[in-house]
CSV table of C-alpha atoms in Angstrom, one decimal:
chain,number,residue,atom,x,y,z
A,631,MET,CA,36.5,-31.4,22.8
A,632,LEU,CA,36.0,-35.5,22.0
A,633,GLN,CA,36.9,-37.9,24.8
A,634,GLY,CA,39.5,-35.6,26.2
A,635,LYS,CA,40.9,-34.8,23.1
A,636,THR,CA,41.1,-31.5,21.3
A,637,ILE,CA,40.6,-31.8,17.6
A,638,LEU,CA,41.1,-28.2,15.8
A,639,SER,CA,39.8,-27.6,12.5
A,640,VAL,CA,42.4,-28.1,9.6
A,641,VAL,CA,42.8,-25.2,7.0
A,642,ALA,CA,45.1,-24.1,4.0
A,643,ASP,CA,46.9,-21.1,2.6
A,644,GLN,CA,46.7,-19.8,-1.2
A,645,GLU,CA,49.7,-22.0,-1.5
A,646,GLY,CA,48.1,-25.0,0.0
A,647,GLN,CA,50.0,-25.1,3.0
A,648,VAL,CA,48.0,-27.1,5.9
A,649,PHE,CA,48.0,-25.9,9.7
A,650,GLU,CA,45.7,-26.3,12.3
A,651,HIS,CA,43.6,-23.6,13.2
A,652,PRO,CA,44.6,-22.3,17.1
A,653,ASP,CA,41.2,-21.5,18.0
A,654,LEU,CA,38.7,-23.2,16.2
A,655,LEU,CA,37.5,-27.0,16.6
A,656,MET,CA,37.0,-29.1,13.8
A,657,VAL,CA,33.3,-29.5,12.4
A,658,GLY,CA,32.0,-31.8,9.4
A,659,MET,CA,29.1,-31.7,7.2
A,660,ASN,CA,26.2,-34.5,7.2
A,661,GLY,CA,24.7,-33.2,3.6
A,662,LEU,CA,25.2,-29.5,3.7
A,663,HIS,CA,24.5,-29.4,7.8
A,664,SER,CA,27.6,-28.4,9.7
A,665,ARG,CA,28.2,-29.8,13.1
A,666,LEU,CA,30.6,-31.1,15.5
A,667,PRO,CA,31.5,-34.4,15.1
A,668,ARG,CA,30.5,-37.5,17.3
A,669,SER,CA,33.1,-39.9,19.1
A,670,SER,CA,32.0,-42.9,16.8
A,671,GLU,CA,32.6,-40.9,13.6
A,672,LEU,CA,36.3,-40.1,14.1
A,673,ILE,CA,39.6,-42.2,13.7
A,674,PRO,CA,43.3,-41.3,13.4
A,675,LEU,CA,44.1,-40.8,9.5
A,676,PRO,CA,44.7,-44.0,7.9
A,677,GLU,CA,48.0,-44.4,6.5
A,678,GLY,CA,48.1,-43.9,2.7
A,679,SER,CA,45.4,-41.5,3.1
A,680,ARG,CA,46.2,-38.2,1.7
A,681,LEU,CA,45.3,-34.4,2.2
A,682,PHE,CA,44.4,-31.7,-0.8
A,683,THR,CA,42.9,-28.2,-0.6
A,684,ILE,CA,39.3,-27.6,-2.0
A,685,PRO,CA,40.1,-24.6,-4.0
A,686,ASP,CA,38.8,-21.0,-2.9
A,687,THR,CA,36.1,-22.6,-0.7
A,688,PRO,CA,36.1,-20.9,2.8
A,689,PRO,CA,36.3,-23.6,5.6
A,690,MET,CA,34.3,-23.8,8.6
A,691,GLY,CA,34.9,-24.2,12.4
A,692,PHE,CA,33.5,-24.3,15.7
A,693,ASP,CA,34.4,-21.1,18.0
A,694,PRO,CA,34.0,-22.3,21.8
A,695,ARG,CA,33.5,-18.6,22.6
A,696,GLN,CA,30.4,-18.4,20.8
A,697,SER,CA,29.1,-21.8,20.9
A,698,LYS,CA,28.5,-22.1,17.4
A,699,SER,CA,29.9,-23.1,13.9
A,700,VAL,CA,31.5,-20.0,11.9
A,701,THR,CA,33.2,-19.8,8.3
A,702,LEU,CA,36.7,-18.6,8.0
A,703,ARG,CA,37.4,-15.6,5.2
A,704,LYS,CA,40.9,-15.5,5.9
A,705,LEU,CA,43.6,-17.0,8.2
A,706,PRO,CA,44.4,-15.8,11.8
A,707,ARG,CA,46.9,-13.4,12.2
A,708,SER,CA,49.3,-15.7,13.7
A,709,LEU,CA,49.3,-17.8,10.5
A,710,GLY,CA,49.5,-14.6,8.1
A,711,GLY,CA,46.3,-13.2,7.8
A,712,GLY,CA,46.1,-14.3,4.3
A,713,PRO,CA,43.5,-16.2,1.8
A,714,VAL,CA,42.4,-19.3,3.1
A,715,GLN,CA,41.1,-22.6,1.8
A,716,ALA,CA,39.0,-25.7,3.1
A,717,VAL,CA,40.9,-28.9,3.6
A,718,SER,CA,39.9,-32.6,2.7
A,719,ALA,CA,41.0,-36.3,3.3
A,720,PHE,CA,41.2,-38.6,0.5
A,721,LEU,CA,41.2,-41.9,2.5
A,722,THR,CA,42.8,-45.0,1.9
A,723,PRO,CA,40.9,-47.8,0.4
A,724,GLY,CA,38.8,-49.8,3.1
A,725,PHE,CA,37.4,-46.8,5.2
A,726,THR,CA,34.0,-45.0,4.6
A,727,ARG,CA,33.6,-41.6,5.6
A,728,THR,CA,31.3,-40.3,7.8
A,729,LEU,CA,31.4,-36.5,7.5
A,730,LEU,CA,32.1,-34.3,4.8
A,731,PRO,CA,34.4,-31.0,5.2
A,732,ALA,CA,32.6,-28.3,6.3
A,733,ALA,CA,33.0,-25.2,3.9
A,734,ASP,CA,30.9,-22.9,2.5
A,735,TYR,CA,30.3,-24.6,-1.0
A,736,GLY,CA,28.4,-21.8,-2.2
A,737,ARG,CA,31.3,-19.3,-2.7
A,738,LYS,CA,33.4,-21.9,-4.9
A,739,GLN,CA,33.9,-20.8,-8.5
A,740,VAL,CA,34.1,-24.0,-10.1
A,741,GLN,CA,32.4,-27.6,-9.7
A,742,LEU,CA,35.1,-30.0,-7.9
A,743,PRO,CA,36.8,-32.7,-9.3
A,744,LEU,CA,35.5,-36.5,-8.8
A,745,TRP,CA,36.9,-37.0,-5.3
A,746,SER,CA,35.7,-38.3,-2.4
A,747,TYR,CA,35.8,-35.0,0.2
A,748,THR,CA,36.3,-36.1,3.6
A,749,ALA,CA,36.8,-33.9,6.8
A,750,VAL,CA,39.8,-34.0,8.8
A,751,GLY,CA,41.3,-32.2,11.9
A,752,TRP,CA,44.3,-32.0,14.0
A,753,CYS,CA,44.3,-33.7,17.5
A,754,VAL,CA,46.3,-31.6,20.0
A,755,GLU,CA,47.4,-34.3,22.2
A,756,GLU,CA,48.5,-36.9,20.2
A,757,GLU,CA,49.9,-34.3,17.4
A,758,ARG,CA,48.4,-36.4,14.4
A,759,PHE,CA,45.4,-35.8,12.1
A,760,TYR,CA,41.9,-37.1,12.6
A,761,THR,CA,39.4,-37.9,9.9
A,762,ALA,CA,35.6,-38.4,9.8
A,763,ALA,CA,35.6,-42.4,8.8
A,764,VAL,CA,35.2,-46.1,10.2
A,765,ARG,CA,36.8,-49.1,8.6
A,766,VAL,CA,34.7,-51.3,6.9
A,767,ASP,CA,37.0,-53.7,5.3
A,768,ARG,CA,40.5,-55.5,6.4
A,769,ASN,CA,41.8,-56.3,3.4
A,770,SER,CA,45.0,-54.7,2.9
A,771,GLN,CA,45.9,-55.5,-0.8
A,772,TRP,CA,44.8,-52.2,-2.0
A,773,GLN,CA,47.2,-50.0,0.0
A,774,PRO,CA,49.5,-47.7,-2.3
A,775,ASP,CA,52.6,-49.0,-0.8
A,776,HIS,CA,51.8,-52.3,-2.7
A,777,PHE,CA,52.2,-50.7,-5.9
A,778,ASP,CA,55.7,-49.7,-6.8
A,779,ASP,CA,55.6,-48.6,-10.2
A,780,ARG,CA,59.7,-48.8,-10.4
A,781,GLN,CA,58.9,-52.7,-10.5
A,782,LEU,CA,55.7,-52.4,-12.8
A,783,ASP,CA,57.3,-51.0,-16.0
A,784,PRO,CA,59.1,-54.0,-17.1
A,785,LEU,CA,56.5,-56.6,-16.1
A,786,VAL,CA,54.2,-54.5,-18.4
A,787,ARG,CA,56.8,-54.8,-21.6
A,788,GLN,CA,57.1,-58.2,-21.1
A,789,MET,CA,53.5,-59.2,-21.1
A,790,LEU,CA,52.7,-56.8,-24.0
A,791,LYS,CA,55.5,-58.6,-26.0
A,792,GLU,CA,53.9,-62.2,-25.4
A,793,GLN,CA,50.8,-61.0,-26.6
A,794,PRO,CA,51.5,-58.1,-29.0
A,795,ASP,CA,48.1,-58.3,-30.9
A,796,ASN,CA,45.6,-58.2,-27.8
A,797,ARG,CA,44.3,-54.9,-28.1
A,798,LEU,CA,42.6,-55.4,-24.1
A,799,LEU,CA,46.2,-55.8,-23.1
A,800,GLU,CA,47.5,-52.8,-24.6
A,801,GLN,CA,44.2,-50.8,-22.6
A,802,LEU,CA,45.3,-52.4,-19.6
A,803,SER,CA,48.8,-51.1,-20.0
A,804,ARG,CA,47.6,-47.7,-20.4
A,805,CYS,CA,45.6,-48.1,-17.3
A,806,ALA,CA,48.1,-49.2,-15.3
A,807,LEU,CA,50.6,-46.8,-16.2
A,808,ASP,CA,49.1,-43.6,-17.3
A,809,TYR,CA,45.9,-43.8,-15.3
A,810,HIS,CA,47.6,-45.8,-12.1
A,811,CYS,CA,44.4,-48.1,-11.8
A,812,PHE,CA,45.8,-50.3,-9.3
A,813,ALA,CA,43.3,-53.3,-10.7
A,814,ALA,CA,45.4,-53.1,-13.9
A,815,LYS,CA,48.5,-53.0,-12.1
A,816,ASN,CA,47.5,-56.4,-10.2
A,817,LEU,CA,47.3,-57.9,-13.9
A,818,PHE,CA,50.9,-57.0,-14.5
A,819,PHE,CA,52.0,-58.0,-11.1
A,820,ARG,CA,49.8,-61.7,-11.7
A,821,ARG,CA,48.1,-61.2,-8.4
A,822,TRP,CA,45.0,-60.5,-6.5
A,823,GLU,CA,41.9,-58.6,-8.7
A,824,ALA,CA,42.6,-57.7,-12.1
A,825,PRO,CA,40.2,-56.3,-14.8
A,826,LEU,CA,38.4,-57.0,-18.1
A,827,PRO,CA,37.1,-54.0,-19.4
A,828,THR,CA,34.7,-54.8,-22.5
A,829,SER,CA,31.9,-52.2,-22.9
A,830,PRO,CA,32.4,-48.9,-24.7
A,831,GLN,CA,28.5,-47.9,-24.1
A,832,CYS,CA,26.4,-47.5,-21.2
A,833,ASN,CA,23.0,-47.2,-20.8
A,834,ALA,CA,23.0,-44.9,-17.9
A,835,ARG,CA,24.3,-41.1,-17.6
A,836,CYS,CA,25.9,-41.2,-14.2
A,837,LEU,CA,26.2,-37.2,-13.1
A,838,GLY,CA,29.6,-38.6,-11.4
A,839,CYS,CA,31.1,-40.7,-14.5
A,840,ILE,CA,34.7,-41.2,-14.2
A,841,SER,CA,35.2,-42.2,-17.8
A,842,LEU,CA,32.3,-40.0,-19.9
A,843,GLN,CA,31.1,-36.4,-19.1
A,844,GLU,CA,28.7,-35.4,-21.9
A,845,ALA,CA,26.7,-33.2,-19.7
A,846,PRO,CA,28.4,-29.4,-19.0
A,847,GLU,CA,27.0,-29.3,-15.0
A,848,CYS,CA,29.9,-31.7,-13.5
A,849,CYS,CA,33.4,-31.7,-14.7
A,850,PRO,CA,35.8,-33.6,-16.7
A,851,SER,CA,36.3,-37.4,-16.8
A,852,SER,CA,39.5,-38.5,-15.1
A,853,GLN,CA,40.0,-41.1,-17.7
A,854,GLU,CA,39.2,-42.2,-21.3
A,855,ARG,CA,36.5,-45.1,-22.4
A,856,ILE,CA,37.4,-48.1,-24.0
A,857,THR,CA,36.7,-47.8,-27.5
A,858,PHE,CA,36.5,-51.4,-28.7
A,859,VAL,CA,34.5,-54.5,-27.5
A,860,PRO,CA,37.5,-57.2,-26.7
A,861,THR,CA,37.0,-60.7,-28.9
A,862,VAL,CA,36.5,-63.6,-26.7
A,863,GLU,CA,40.3,-64.7,-27.6
A,864,GLU,CA,41.4,-61.2,-26.4
A,865,LEU,CA,39.4,-61.8,-22.9
A,866,THR,CA,40.4,-65.5,-22.3
A,867,GLY,CA,44.1,-64.7,-23.3
A,868,ILE,CA,44.2,-62.0,-20.2
A,869,ALA,CA,42.0,-63.8,-17.5
A,870,VAL,CA,42.9,-67.7,-17.9
A,871,PRO,CA,46.7,-67.2,-17.2
A,872,HIS,CA,45.8,-64.9,-14.2
A,873,LEU,CA,43.3,-67.2,-12.9
A,874,GLU,CA,45.4,-70.5,-13.2
A,875,GLN,CA,48.4,-68.4,-11.7
A,876,ALA,CA,47.9,-65.6,-9.3
A,877,GLU,CA,47.4,-65.5,-5.8
A,878,ASN,CA,44.1,-64.6,-4.9
A,879,ALA,CA,42.9,-64.7,-8.5
A,880,ILE,CA,39.8,-62.6,-9.5
A,881,VAL,CA,38.8,-61.4,-12.7
A,882,SER,CA,36.3,-58.6,-12.9
A,883,PHE,CA,34.2,-57.3,-15.6
A,884,GLY,CA,32.8,-53.6,-15.0
A,885,GLN,CA,35.7,-51.2,-14.7
A,886,GLY,CA,36.0,-47.3,-14.2
A,887,CYS,CA,37.4,-47.3,-18.0
A,888,GLU,CA,34.3,-48.7,-19.4
A,889,GLY,CA,30.7,-48.2,-19.9
A,890,ASP,CA,28.4,-50.5,-18.5
A,891,PRO,CA,29.4,-54.2,-19.2
A,892,ILE,CA,25.9,-55.8,-19.1
A,893,LEU,CA,25.5,-54.2,-22.8
A,894,GLN,CA,28.3,-56.9,-24.1
A,895,ALA,CA,26.5,-59.8,-22.0
A,896,ASP,CA,26.7,-62.0,-25.1
A,897,THR,CA,30.5,-61.9,-25.5
A,898,ILE,CA,31.2,-62.0,-22.0
A,899,CYS,CA,28.8,-65.1,-21.5
A,900,ALA,CA,31.0,-66.6,-24.2
A,901,ALA,CA,34.4,-65.5,-22.4
A,902,VAL,CA,33.4,-67.2,-19.2
A,903,LYS,CA,32.2,-70.3,-20.6
A,904,ALA,CA,35.8,-70.2,-22.4
A,905,MET,CA,37.5,-69.5,-19.5
A,906,ARG,CA,35.7,-72.2,-17.0
A,907,SER,CA,36.3,-74.8,-19.9
A,908,ARG,CA,40.1,-74.2,-19.4
A,909,THR,CA,40.4,-73.8,-15.5
A,910,GLY,CA,38.3,-73.9,-12.6
A,911,ARG,CA,40.7,-71.8,-10.6
A,912,GLY,CA,39.8,-68.2,-9.3
A,913,THR,CA,37.0,-66.0,-8.9
A,914,ILE,CA,34.8,-64.2,-11.9
A,915,ASN,CA,33.1,-61.3,-10.6
A,916,PHE,CA,30.6,-58.8,-12.9
A,917,ASN,CA,30.2,-55.4,-11.7
A,918,SER,CA,27.5,-53.8,-13.4
A,919,ASN,CA,24.3,-51.4,-12.9
A,920,ALA,CA,22.4,-54.6,-13.4
A,921,SER,CA,19.9,-53.1,-15.9
A,922,ASP,CA,19.1,-56.5,-17.4
A,923,PRO,CA,17.4,-59.4,-15.1
A,924,GLU,CA,17.5,-61.8,-17.8
A,925,ALA,CA,21.3,-60.9,-18.9
A,926,ILE,CA,22.4,-61.6,-14.9
A,927,GLU,CA,20.7,-64.9,-15.4
A,928,ARG,CA,22.8,-65.8,-18.4
A,929,LEU,CA,25.9,-64.8,-16.9
A,930,ALA,CA,25.6,-67.0,-13.6
A,931,GLU,CA,24.6,-69.9,-16.0
A,932,ALA,CA,27.7,-69.3,-18.1
A,933,GLY,CA,29.6,-69.5,-14.8
A,934,ILE,CA,30.3,-66.2,-13.1
A,935,ASP,CA,30.7,-66.5,-9.2
A,936,SER,CA,29.7,-63.0,-7.8
A,937,VAL,CA,28.0,-59.8,-9.2
A,938,ARG,CA,28.2,-56.5,-7.6
A,939,VAL,CA,25.6,-54.1,-8.4
A,940,SER,CA,26.2,-50.1,-8.3
A,941,MET,CA,23.7,-48.2,-6.6
A,942,ASN,CA,23.6,-44.8,-5.1
A,943,SER,CA,20.2,-44.8,-3.2
A,944,VAL,CA,17.5,-47.4,-3.0
A,945,GLN,CA,14.8,-45.0,-3.4
A,946,GLU,CA,14.0,-44.5,-7.1
A,947,SER,CA,13.8,-40.8,-7.3
A,948,PHE,CA,17.7,-40.1,-5.7
A,949,TYR,CA,18.8,-43.2,-8.0
A,950,ASN,CA,17.3,-41.5,-10.9
A,951,ALA,CA,18.5,-38.2,-10.5
A,952,TYR,CA,22.2,-39.8,-10.1
A,953,HIS,CA,22.1,-42.7,-12.7
A,954,ARG,CA,20.0,-41.0,-15.2
A,955,PRO,CA,19.3,-44.5,-16.8
A,956,CYS,CA,18.5,-44.9,-20.4
A,957,GLY,CA,16.0,-47.6,-21.3
A,958,TYR,CA,15.9,-49.3,-17.6
A,959,ARG,CA,13.9,-48.7,-15.0
A,960,PHE,CA,14.8,-49.0,-11.0
A,961,ALA,CA,12.6,-52.0,-10.8
A,962,ASP,CA,14.6,-53.6,-13.2
A,963,VAL,CA,17.7,-53.2,-11.1
A,964,ARG,CA,16.0,-54.8,-7.8
A,965,GLU,CA,14.7,-57.5,-9.9
A,966,SER,CA,18.3,-58.3,-11.2
A,967,ILE,CA,19.4,-58.7,-7.5
A,968,ARG,CA,16.7,-60.9,-6.6
A,969,ARG,CA,17.7,-63.2,-9.7
A,970,ALA,CA,21.4,-63.0,-8.9
A,971,LYS,CA,20.8,-64.4,-5.3
A,972,ALA,CA,18.1,-67.1,-6.5
A,973,ALA,CA,21.1,-68.1,-9.0
A,974,GLY,CA,23.3,-68.8,-6.5
A,975,LEU,CA,25.6,-66.3,-7.2
A,976,PHE,CA,27.1,-63.9,-4.0
A,977,THR,CA,25.8,-61.0,-4.6
A,978,MET,CA,27.3,-57.4,-3.4
A,979,LEU,CA,25.5,-53.9,-3.7
A,980,ASN,CA,28.0,-51.1,-4.8
A,981,TYR,CA,26.3,-48.7,-2.3
A,982,LEU,CA,27.8,-45.3,-3.4
A,983,VAL,CA,27.8,-43.5,-0.2
A,984,PHE,CA,27.1,-39.8,0.8
A,985,PRO,CA,26.5,-38.3,4.5
A,986,GLY,CA,23.0,-36.7,4.8
A,987,ILE,CA,21.4,-39.2,1.8
A,988,SER,CA,22.7,-42.7,2.5
A,989,ASP,CA,21.9,-42.0,6.4
A,990,ARG,CA,18.2,-40.8,6.0
A,991,VAL,CA,15.7,-42.6,8.3
A,992,ASP,CA,13.9,-43.2,4.7
A,993,GLU,CA,17.0,-44.4,2.9
A,994,VAL,CA,17.9,-46.8,6.0
A,995,GLU,CA,14.4,-48.5,6.0
A,996,GLN,CA,14.2,-49.0,2.2
A,997,LEU,CA,17.7,-50.5,2.3
A,998,ILE,CA,16.9,-53.0,4.8
A,999,GLU,CA,13.8,-53.8,3.1
A,1000,LEU,CA,15.9,-54.3,-0.2
A,1001,VAL,CA,18.4,-56.7,1.7
A,1002,GLU,CA,15.7,-58.6,3.4
A,1003,GLU,CA,13.5,-59.1,-0.2
A,1004,THR,CA,16.4,-60.0,-1.8
A,1005,GLY,CA,18.9,-62.0,0.1
A,1006,LEU,CA,22.0,-59.5,-0.7
A,1007,ASP,CA,25.1,-60.8,1.0
A,1008,LEU,CA,27.3,-57.7,1.6
A,1009,ILE,CA,27.1,-54.0,0.9
A,1010,GLN,CA,30.3,-52.4,-0.1
A,1011,MET,CA,30.5,-49.1,1.7
A,1012,ARG,CA,31.8,-46.9,-1.1
A,1013,ASN,CA,32.8,-43.3,-1.0
A,1014,LEU,CA,30.7,-41.3,-3.6
A,1015,SER,CA,33.2,-39.0,-5.7
A,1016,ILE,CA,31.9,-35.9,-6.3
A,1017,ASP,CA,31.2,-32.3,-5.6
A,1018,PRO,CA,29.3,-32.4,-2.6
A,1019,GLU,CA,27.3,-29.3,-3.5
A,1020,LEU,CA,26.5,-30.6,-7.0
A,1021,TYR,CA,25.3,-33.7,-5.7
A,1022,TRP,CA,23.1,-32.4,-2.8
A,1023,CYS,CA,21.5,-29.9,-5.1
A,1024,THR,CA,21.0,-32.6,-8.2
A,1025,LEU,CA,18.9,-34.8,-5.7
A,1026,GLY,CA,17.0,-31.9,-3.9
A,1027,GLY,CA,18.6,-33.1,-0.6
A,1028,SER,CA,17.3,-31.4,2.7
A,1029,GLY,CA,18.0,-32.0,6.4
A,1030,GLU,CA,20.2,-34.2,8.2
A,1031,GLY,CA,20.9,-38.0,8.7
A,1032,MET,CA,21.2,-40.2,11.3
A,1033,GLY,CA,24.8,-40.2,11.2
A,1034,MET,CA,27.1,-42.7,8.8
A,1035,ALA,CA,28.1,-44.7,11.8
A,1036,GLU,CA,24.7,-44.8,13.3
A,1037,MET,CA,23.5,-46.2,10.1
A,1038,LEU,CA,26.1,-49.0,9.6
A,1039,ALA,CA,25.2,-49.8,13.3
A,1040,SER,CA,21.5,-49.8,12.7
A,1041,VAL,CA,21.4,-52.1,9.6
A,1042,LYS,CA,24.0,-54.4,11.1
A,1043,GLU,CA,21.7,-54.8,14.3
A,1044,ARG,CA,18.3,-55.5,12.2
A,1045,ILE,CA,20.1,-57.8,9.9
A,1046,PRO,CA,23.1,-59.5,11.6
A,1047,ARG,CA,24.1,-61.9,8.7
A,1048,LEU,CA,24.6,-59.0,6.3
A,1049,GLN,CA,28.3,-58.6,5.6
A,1050,TYR,CA,30.1,-54.9,5.2
A,1051,GLY,CA,33.1,-54.4,2.8
A,1052,TYR,CA,34.8,-52.6,0.6
A,1053,PHE,CA,36.6,-55.0,-2.3
A,1054,ASN,CA,35.5,-57.8,-4.2
A,1055,ARG,CA,36.2,-61.4,-2.5
A,1056,THR,CA,37.7,-64.4,-3.4
A,1057,ARG,CA,35.3,-67.9,-3.7
A,1058,GLU,CA,36.9,-68.9,-0.6
A,1059,ASN,CA,36.2,-65.7,1.5
A,1060,PHE,CA,32.3,-65.3,0.4
A,1061,TYR,CA,31.1,-66.3,3.5
A,1062,PRO,CA,33.6,-66.4,6.6
A,1063,THR,CA,32.8,-67.0,10.1
A,1064,GLY,CA,32.0,-65.0,13.2
A,1065,LEU,CA,30.4,-62.0,11.3
A,1066,GLU,CA,27.5,-61.4,13.6
A,1067,SER,CA,30.0,-60.2,16.3
A,1068,ASP,CA,32.6,-58.7,13.9
A,1069,TRP,CA,31.2,-55.2,13.9
A,1070,PRO,CA,33.0,-52.3,14.1
A,1071,LEU,CA,36.2,-52.9,12.7
A,1072,GLU,CA,39.1,-51.8,14.6
A,1073,PRO,CA,40.5,-48.8,12.5
């Protein structure tokens, strides 16, 4: 029971049909520890979210008669009694998960694909799904209903006709049409944030990299990485019209279809200077692992407005286990954050969060220390997409965290000026007013 509501466990049959379990209550996982969700951890499933099954993985639920969590080996007789699978929610952007789906991950036969797995249940009284999440960003521009492919195709064809020799535009047309990248689609819709992938190389080997998987321990990447370095002319040919014409215009280096743009800092600095020589409109953002502090300073001098630094943990051992840096140190990343803020950039953390790791007491304390030391402006609470068991075992996880909702409240209480979010922002919205009392957000 949850504040007078009965939230039942959700399970699926072998064909993927989803049912509420008649006898078991919903449980979730913090790390690999299963428990009942707290009231602060559940909201109605946000519009635009999706459900999917976790193949051949037995779900867990709470049995009120035994007062404990149990693992389900088959469907109850009322649902046919056949094989059973766990169910996960995939949250619409802007929401951070608070619990993982409760399941016996040790019984699965394959590494799960790179999705963010989120606990989900069924509310009997309201006859709708509930999920383990909190809202961290009000921006609704990334909702799926804004991206109608029927309108997209003629826009792609027209822009390719206008710039037939621009290799980067060709790459982004594939990202928009084949990979359904929302940022790439924005470019052709001439609105909001558009991508500028630049680097075919990376100096990290992230366990959950979505564009290149060299190691056998994870799973296939979800898209192919760019194979060339665009010229300054190719970059400006895309960026300048977008900055000049788009509503809430942002162009961003550092995308899912590339390595890390910091390895192409010279080209990007030249491109940013060329962009700013032609237009002062819009926001230029740089997403990166921030492995080179001097490059960050040069990019700031060239004219970028904001930087977003990707990090799965503020603890060096956890960071190294996931990012597997090549030729740089965790200390370099911290120094880059400090120099970015000192150079006047709006500085964000692309925090790849995972219940049971991100809400550990030692992680929270070191996160607060990092924010206070560097002056970080905003933490993007992004759900890490990876097989939960693989991640937990790779990092050597143990125990249970305080809870993601509690973690967010605790950090905000200690540093009221700190902003939470999920998306990059325009310059006009870097520092909105009223943030000290604007937490938590209504779902």
